[in-house]
CSV table of C-alpha atoms in Angstrom, one decimal:
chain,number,residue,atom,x,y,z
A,341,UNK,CA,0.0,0.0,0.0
A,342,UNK,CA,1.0,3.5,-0.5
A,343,UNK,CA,2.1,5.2,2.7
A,344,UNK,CA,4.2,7.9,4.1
A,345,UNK,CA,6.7,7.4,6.7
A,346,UNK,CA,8.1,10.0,9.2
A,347,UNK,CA,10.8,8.2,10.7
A,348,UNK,CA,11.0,10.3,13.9
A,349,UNK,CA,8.4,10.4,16.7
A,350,UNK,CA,9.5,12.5,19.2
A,351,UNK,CA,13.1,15.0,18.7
A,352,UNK,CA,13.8,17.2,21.4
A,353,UNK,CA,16.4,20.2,20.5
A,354,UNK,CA,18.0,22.8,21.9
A,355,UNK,CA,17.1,26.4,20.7
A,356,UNK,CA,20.2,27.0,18.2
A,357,UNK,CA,20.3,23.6,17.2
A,358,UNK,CA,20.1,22.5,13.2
A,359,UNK,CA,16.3,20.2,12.2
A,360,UNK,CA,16.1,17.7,9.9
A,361,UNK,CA,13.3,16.3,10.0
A,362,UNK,CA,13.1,12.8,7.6
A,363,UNK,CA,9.9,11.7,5.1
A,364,UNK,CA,9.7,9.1,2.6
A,365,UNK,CA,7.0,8.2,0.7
A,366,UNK,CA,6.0,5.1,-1.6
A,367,UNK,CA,3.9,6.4,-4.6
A,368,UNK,CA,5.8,5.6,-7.4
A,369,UNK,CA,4.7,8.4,-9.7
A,370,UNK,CA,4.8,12.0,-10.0
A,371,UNK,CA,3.9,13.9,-6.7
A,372,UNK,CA,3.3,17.1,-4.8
A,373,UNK,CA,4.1,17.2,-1.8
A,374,UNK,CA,3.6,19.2,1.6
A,375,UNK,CA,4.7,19.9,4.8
A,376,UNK,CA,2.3,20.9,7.5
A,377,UNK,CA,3.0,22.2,11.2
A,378,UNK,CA,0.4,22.2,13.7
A,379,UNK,CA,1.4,24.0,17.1
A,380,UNK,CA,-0.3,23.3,20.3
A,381,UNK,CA,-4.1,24.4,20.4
A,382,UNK,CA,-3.9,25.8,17.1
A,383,UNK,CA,-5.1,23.9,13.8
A,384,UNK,CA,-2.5,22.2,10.7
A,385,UNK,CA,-0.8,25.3,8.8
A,386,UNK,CA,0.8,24.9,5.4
A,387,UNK,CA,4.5,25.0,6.4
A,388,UNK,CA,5.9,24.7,2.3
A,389,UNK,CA,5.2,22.4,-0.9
A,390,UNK,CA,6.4,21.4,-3.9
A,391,UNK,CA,4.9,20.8,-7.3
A,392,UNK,CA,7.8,20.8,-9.7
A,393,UNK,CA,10.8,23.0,-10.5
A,394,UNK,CA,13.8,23.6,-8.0
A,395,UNK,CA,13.7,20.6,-5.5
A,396,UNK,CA,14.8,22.9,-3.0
A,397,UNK,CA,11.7,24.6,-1.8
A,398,UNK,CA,12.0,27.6,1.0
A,399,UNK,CA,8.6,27.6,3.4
A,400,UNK,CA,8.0,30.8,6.2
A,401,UNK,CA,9.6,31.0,9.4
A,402,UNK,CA,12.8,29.8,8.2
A,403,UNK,CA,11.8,26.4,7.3
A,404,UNK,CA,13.3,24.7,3.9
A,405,UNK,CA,12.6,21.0,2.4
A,406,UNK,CA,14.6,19.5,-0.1
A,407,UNK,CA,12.8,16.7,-2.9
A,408,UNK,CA,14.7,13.7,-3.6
A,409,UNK,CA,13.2,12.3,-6.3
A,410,UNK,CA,15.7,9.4,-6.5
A,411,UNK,CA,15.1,8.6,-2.5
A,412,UNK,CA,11.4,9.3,-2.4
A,413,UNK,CA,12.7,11.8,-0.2
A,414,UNK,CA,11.8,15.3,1.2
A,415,UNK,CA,13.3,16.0,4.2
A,416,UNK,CA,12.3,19.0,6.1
A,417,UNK,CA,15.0,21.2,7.7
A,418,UNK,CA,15.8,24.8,9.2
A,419,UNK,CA,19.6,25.8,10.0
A,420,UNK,CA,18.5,27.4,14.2
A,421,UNK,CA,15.2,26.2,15.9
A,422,UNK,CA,13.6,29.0,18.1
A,423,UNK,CA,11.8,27.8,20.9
A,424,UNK,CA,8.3,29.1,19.1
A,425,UNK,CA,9.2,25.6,16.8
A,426,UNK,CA,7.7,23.6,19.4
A,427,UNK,CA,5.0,21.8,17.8
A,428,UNK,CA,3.9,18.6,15.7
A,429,UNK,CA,4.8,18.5,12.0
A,430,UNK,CA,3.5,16.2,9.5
A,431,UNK,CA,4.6,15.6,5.6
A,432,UNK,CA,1.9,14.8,3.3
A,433,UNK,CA,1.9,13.8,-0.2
A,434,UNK,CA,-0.5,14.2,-3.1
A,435,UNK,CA,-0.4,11.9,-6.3
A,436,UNK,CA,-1.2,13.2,-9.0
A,437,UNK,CA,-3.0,10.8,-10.6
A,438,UNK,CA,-6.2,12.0,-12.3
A,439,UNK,CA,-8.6,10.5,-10.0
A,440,UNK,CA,-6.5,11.9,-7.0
A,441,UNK,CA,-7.9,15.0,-6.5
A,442,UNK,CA,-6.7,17.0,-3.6
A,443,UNK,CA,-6.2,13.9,-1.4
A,444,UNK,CA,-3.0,13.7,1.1
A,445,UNK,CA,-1.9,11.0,2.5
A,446,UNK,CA,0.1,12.0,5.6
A,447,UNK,CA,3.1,10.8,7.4
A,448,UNK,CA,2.7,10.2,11.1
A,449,UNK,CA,3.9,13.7,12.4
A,450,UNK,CA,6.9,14.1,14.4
A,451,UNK,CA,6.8,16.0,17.8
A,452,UNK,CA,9.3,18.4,18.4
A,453,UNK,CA,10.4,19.8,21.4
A,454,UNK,CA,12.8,22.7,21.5
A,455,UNK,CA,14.6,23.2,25.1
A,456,UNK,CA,15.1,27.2,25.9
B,903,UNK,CA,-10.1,36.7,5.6
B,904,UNK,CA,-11.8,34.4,8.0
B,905,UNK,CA,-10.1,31.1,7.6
B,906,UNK,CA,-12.4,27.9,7.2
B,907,UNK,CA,-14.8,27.6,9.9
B,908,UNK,CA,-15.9,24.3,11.2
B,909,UNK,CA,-18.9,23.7,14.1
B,910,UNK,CA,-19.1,22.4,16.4
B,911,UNK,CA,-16.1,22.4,17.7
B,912,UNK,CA,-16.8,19.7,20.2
B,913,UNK,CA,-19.6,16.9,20.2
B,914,UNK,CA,-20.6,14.0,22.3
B,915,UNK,CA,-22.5,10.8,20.8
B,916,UNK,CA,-23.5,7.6,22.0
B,917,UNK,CA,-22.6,4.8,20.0
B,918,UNK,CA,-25.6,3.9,16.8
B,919,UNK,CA,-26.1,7.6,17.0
B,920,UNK,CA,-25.5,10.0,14.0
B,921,UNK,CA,-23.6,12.9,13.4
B,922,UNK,CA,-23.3,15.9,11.3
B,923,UNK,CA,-20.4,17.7,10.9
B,924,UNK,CA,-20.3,21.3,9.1
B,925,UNK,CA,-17.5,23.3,7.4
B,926,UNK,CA,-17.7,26.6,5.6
B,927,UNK,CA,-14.0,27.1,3.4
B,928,UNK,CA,-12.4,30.0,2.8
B,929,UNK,CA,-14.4,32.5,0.5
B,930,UNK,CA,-13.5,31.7,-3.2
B,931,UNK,CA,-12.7,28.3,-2.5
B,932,UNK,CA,-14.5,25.6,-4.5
B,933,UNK,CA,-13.3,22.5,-3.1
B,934,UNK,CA,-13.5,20.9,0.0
B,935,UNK,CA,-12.0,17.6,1.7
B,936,UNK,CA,-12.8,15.6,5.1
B,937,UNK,CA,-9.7,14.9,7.0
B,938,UNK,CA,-10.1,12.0,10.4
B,939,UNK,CA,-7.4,11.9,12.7
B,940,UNK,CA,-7.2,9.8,15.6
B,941,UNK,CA,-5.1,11.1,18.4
B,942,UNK,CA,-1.5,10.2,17.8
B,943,UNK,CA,-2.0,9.8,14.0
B,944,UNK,CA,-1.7,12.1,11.0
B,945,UNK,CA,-4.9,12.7,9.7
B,946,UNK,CA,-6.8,10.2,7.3
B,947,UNK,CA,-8.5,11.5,3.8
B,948,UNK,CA,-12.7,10.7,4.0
B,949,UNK,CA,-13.8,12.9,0.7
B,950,UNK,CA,-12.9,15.5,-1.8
B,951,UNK,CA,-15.7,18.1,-3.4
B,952,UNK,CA,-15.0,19.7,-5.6
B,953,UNK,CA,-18.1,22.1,-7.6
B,954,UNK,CA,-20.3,20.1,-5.4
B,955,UNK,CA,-19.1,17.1,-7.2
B,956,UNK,CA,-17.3,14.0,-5.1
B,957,UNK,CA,-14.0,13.8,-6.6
B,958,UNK,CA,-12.3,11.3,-4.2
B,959,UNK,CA,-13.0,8.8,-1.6
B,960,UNK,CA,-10.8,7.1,1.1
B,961,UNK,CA,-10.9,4.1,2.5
B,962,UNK,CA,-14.2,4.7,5.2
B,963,UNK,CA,-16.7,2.5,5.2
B,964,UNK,CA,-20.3,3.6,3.8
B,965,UNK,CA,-21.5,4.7,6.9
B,966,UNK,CA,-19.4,8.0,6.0
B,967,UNK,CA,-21.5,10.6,3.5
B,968,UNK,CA,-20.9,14.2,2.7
B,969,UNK,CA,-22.1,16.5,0.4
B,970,UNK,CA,-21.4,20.5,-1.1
B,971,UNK,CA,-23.7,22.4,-1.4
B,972,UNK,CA,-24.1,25.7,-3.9
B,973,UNK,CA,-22.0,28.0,-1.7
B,974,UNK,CA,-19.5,25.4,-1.7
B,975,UNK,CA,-20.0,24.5,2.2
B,976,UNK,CA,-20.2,20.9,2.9
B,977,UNK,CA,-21.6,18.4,5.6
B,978,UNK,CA,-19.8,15.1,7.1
B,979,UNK,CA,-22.8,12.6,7.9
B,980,UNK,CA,-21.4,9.8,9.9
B,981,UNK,CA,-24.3,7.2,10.8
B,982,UNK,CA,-24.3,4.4,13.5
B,983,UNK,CA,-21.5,5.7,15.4
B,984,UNK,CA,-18.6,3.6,16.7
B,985,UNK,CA,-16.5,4.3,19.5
B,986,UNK,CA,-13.6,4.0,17.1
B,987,UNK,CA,-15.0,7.1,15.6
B,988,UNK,CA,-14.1,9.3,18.2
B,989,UNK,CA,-11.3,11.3,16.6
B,990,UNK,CA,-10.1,15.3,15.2
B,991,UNK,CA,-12.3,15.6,11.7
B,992,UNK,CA,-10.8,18.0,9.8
B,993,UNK,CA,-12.2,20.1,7.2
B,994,UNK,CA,-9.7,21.6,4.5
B,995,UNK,CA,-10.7,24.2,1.6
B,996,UNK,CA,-8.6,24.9,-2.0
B,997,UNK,CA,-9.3,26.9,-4.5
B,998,UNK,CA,-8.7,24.5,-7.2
B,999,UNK,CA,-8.2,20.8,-7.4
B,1000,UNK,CA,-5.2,20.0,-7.0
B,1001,UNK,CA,-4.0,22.7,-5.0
B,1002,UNK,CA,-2.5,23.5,-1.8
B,1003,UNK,CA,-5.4,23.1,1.0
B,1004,UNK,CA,-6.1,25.4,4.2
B,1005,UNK,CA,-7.0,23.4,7.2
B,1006,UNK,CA,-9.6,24.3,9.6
B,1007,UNK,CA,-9.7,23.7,13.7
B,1008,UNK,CA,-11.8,20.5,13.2
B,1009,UNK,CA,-14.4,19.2,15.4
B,1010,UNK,CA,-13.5,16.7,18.2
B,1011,UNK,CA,-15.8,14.0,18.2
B,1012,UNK,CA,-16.2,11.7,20.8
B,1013,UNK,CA,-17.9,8.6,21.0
B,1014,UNK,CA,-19.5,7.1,24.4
């Protein structure tokens, strides 16, 4: 079955620190693909995508993903977390099949934590 | 802008119950899609609509409906609730299909 996999749960950081945060995904065709962050009490925000063009994608807050198409990669990173990154983020692919629509599939979400 | 709007924000059923679920998008949007997630999980795709059309359906048995209607708000119907569908339901609006979606703040369902 197609799936996406967020291969970290839980990362706790220090503020400062470098994120990578890893997704892979199975879909063997063409793709968008998305990375939302959803902070505590508030609702899932749009963090960045990608649709096609330069793999490396910039997002707000400081937030940049990179598209492997070769890995089924696209790994979310930012070069200093703040502690304001607290919060859960998920990666969530699109397929873009004709029939697919708007539908995401989305990874598990990874908590992090940022220590002040 | 007001962001997509979702009520209620919190509802308590008994299980064989059903539930309605409402979500308005973001003005100009035309398509809307019905998000579950369970606590712990990312959320789960139910339906797309888009031009009060279904354009996608996950993997939820039939007891899960929706519809659009002309002002492109939509309804989740979930009949003869199971405790297993207590969970976050998400509504998300686009303006096109496919296109980036806007999320709203859900409704927490919870199943007794």
């Amino acid at each position: 079955a197609q799936s996406v996999s967020q291969h970290n749960h839980h990362v706790i950081l220090s503020e400062a620190a470098s994120l990578e945060l890893g997704c892979n995904y199975s879909y063997g065709g063409t793709v968008n693909l998305f990375w939302y962050v959803q902070y505590p009490g508030q609702h899932l925000q749009l963090l960045l995508k990608y649709f096609s063009g330069d793999p490396l994608v910039k997002g707000i807050k400081g937030f940049e993903a990179e598209f492997i198409k070769s890995k089924f990669s696209f790994n979310l990173r930012k070069p200093s977390v703040q502690w304001s990154d607290t919060a859960e983020y998920f990666c969530a692919v699109n397929p873009r099949w004709n029939n697919a629509g708007n539908m995401l599939t989305f990874g598990g979400g990874t908590r992090l934590m940022v220590k002040p | 802008d007001a962001g997509v709007t979702q009520s209620p924000t919190h509802l308590i059923k008994t299980r064989g119950q059903h539930v309605t679920l409402r979500c308005s998008p973001i003005s100009g949007h035309k398509s809307v899609s019905w998000y579950q997630q369970v606590l712990g999980q990312g959320p789960q795709f139910i339906f797309q609509y888009y031009e009060k059309e279904e354009r996608g359906r996950g993997n939820f048995p039939d007891r899960f409906s929706a519809r659009q209607f002309p002002n492109y708000s939509s309804e989740l119907n979930v009949n003869a609730l199971l405790l297993g569908d207590s969970a976050l339901y998400l509504c998300a609006s686009s303006f096109d299909s496919p296109y980036e979606q806007y999320f709203g703040p859900g409704t927490r369902l919870t199943v007794t």
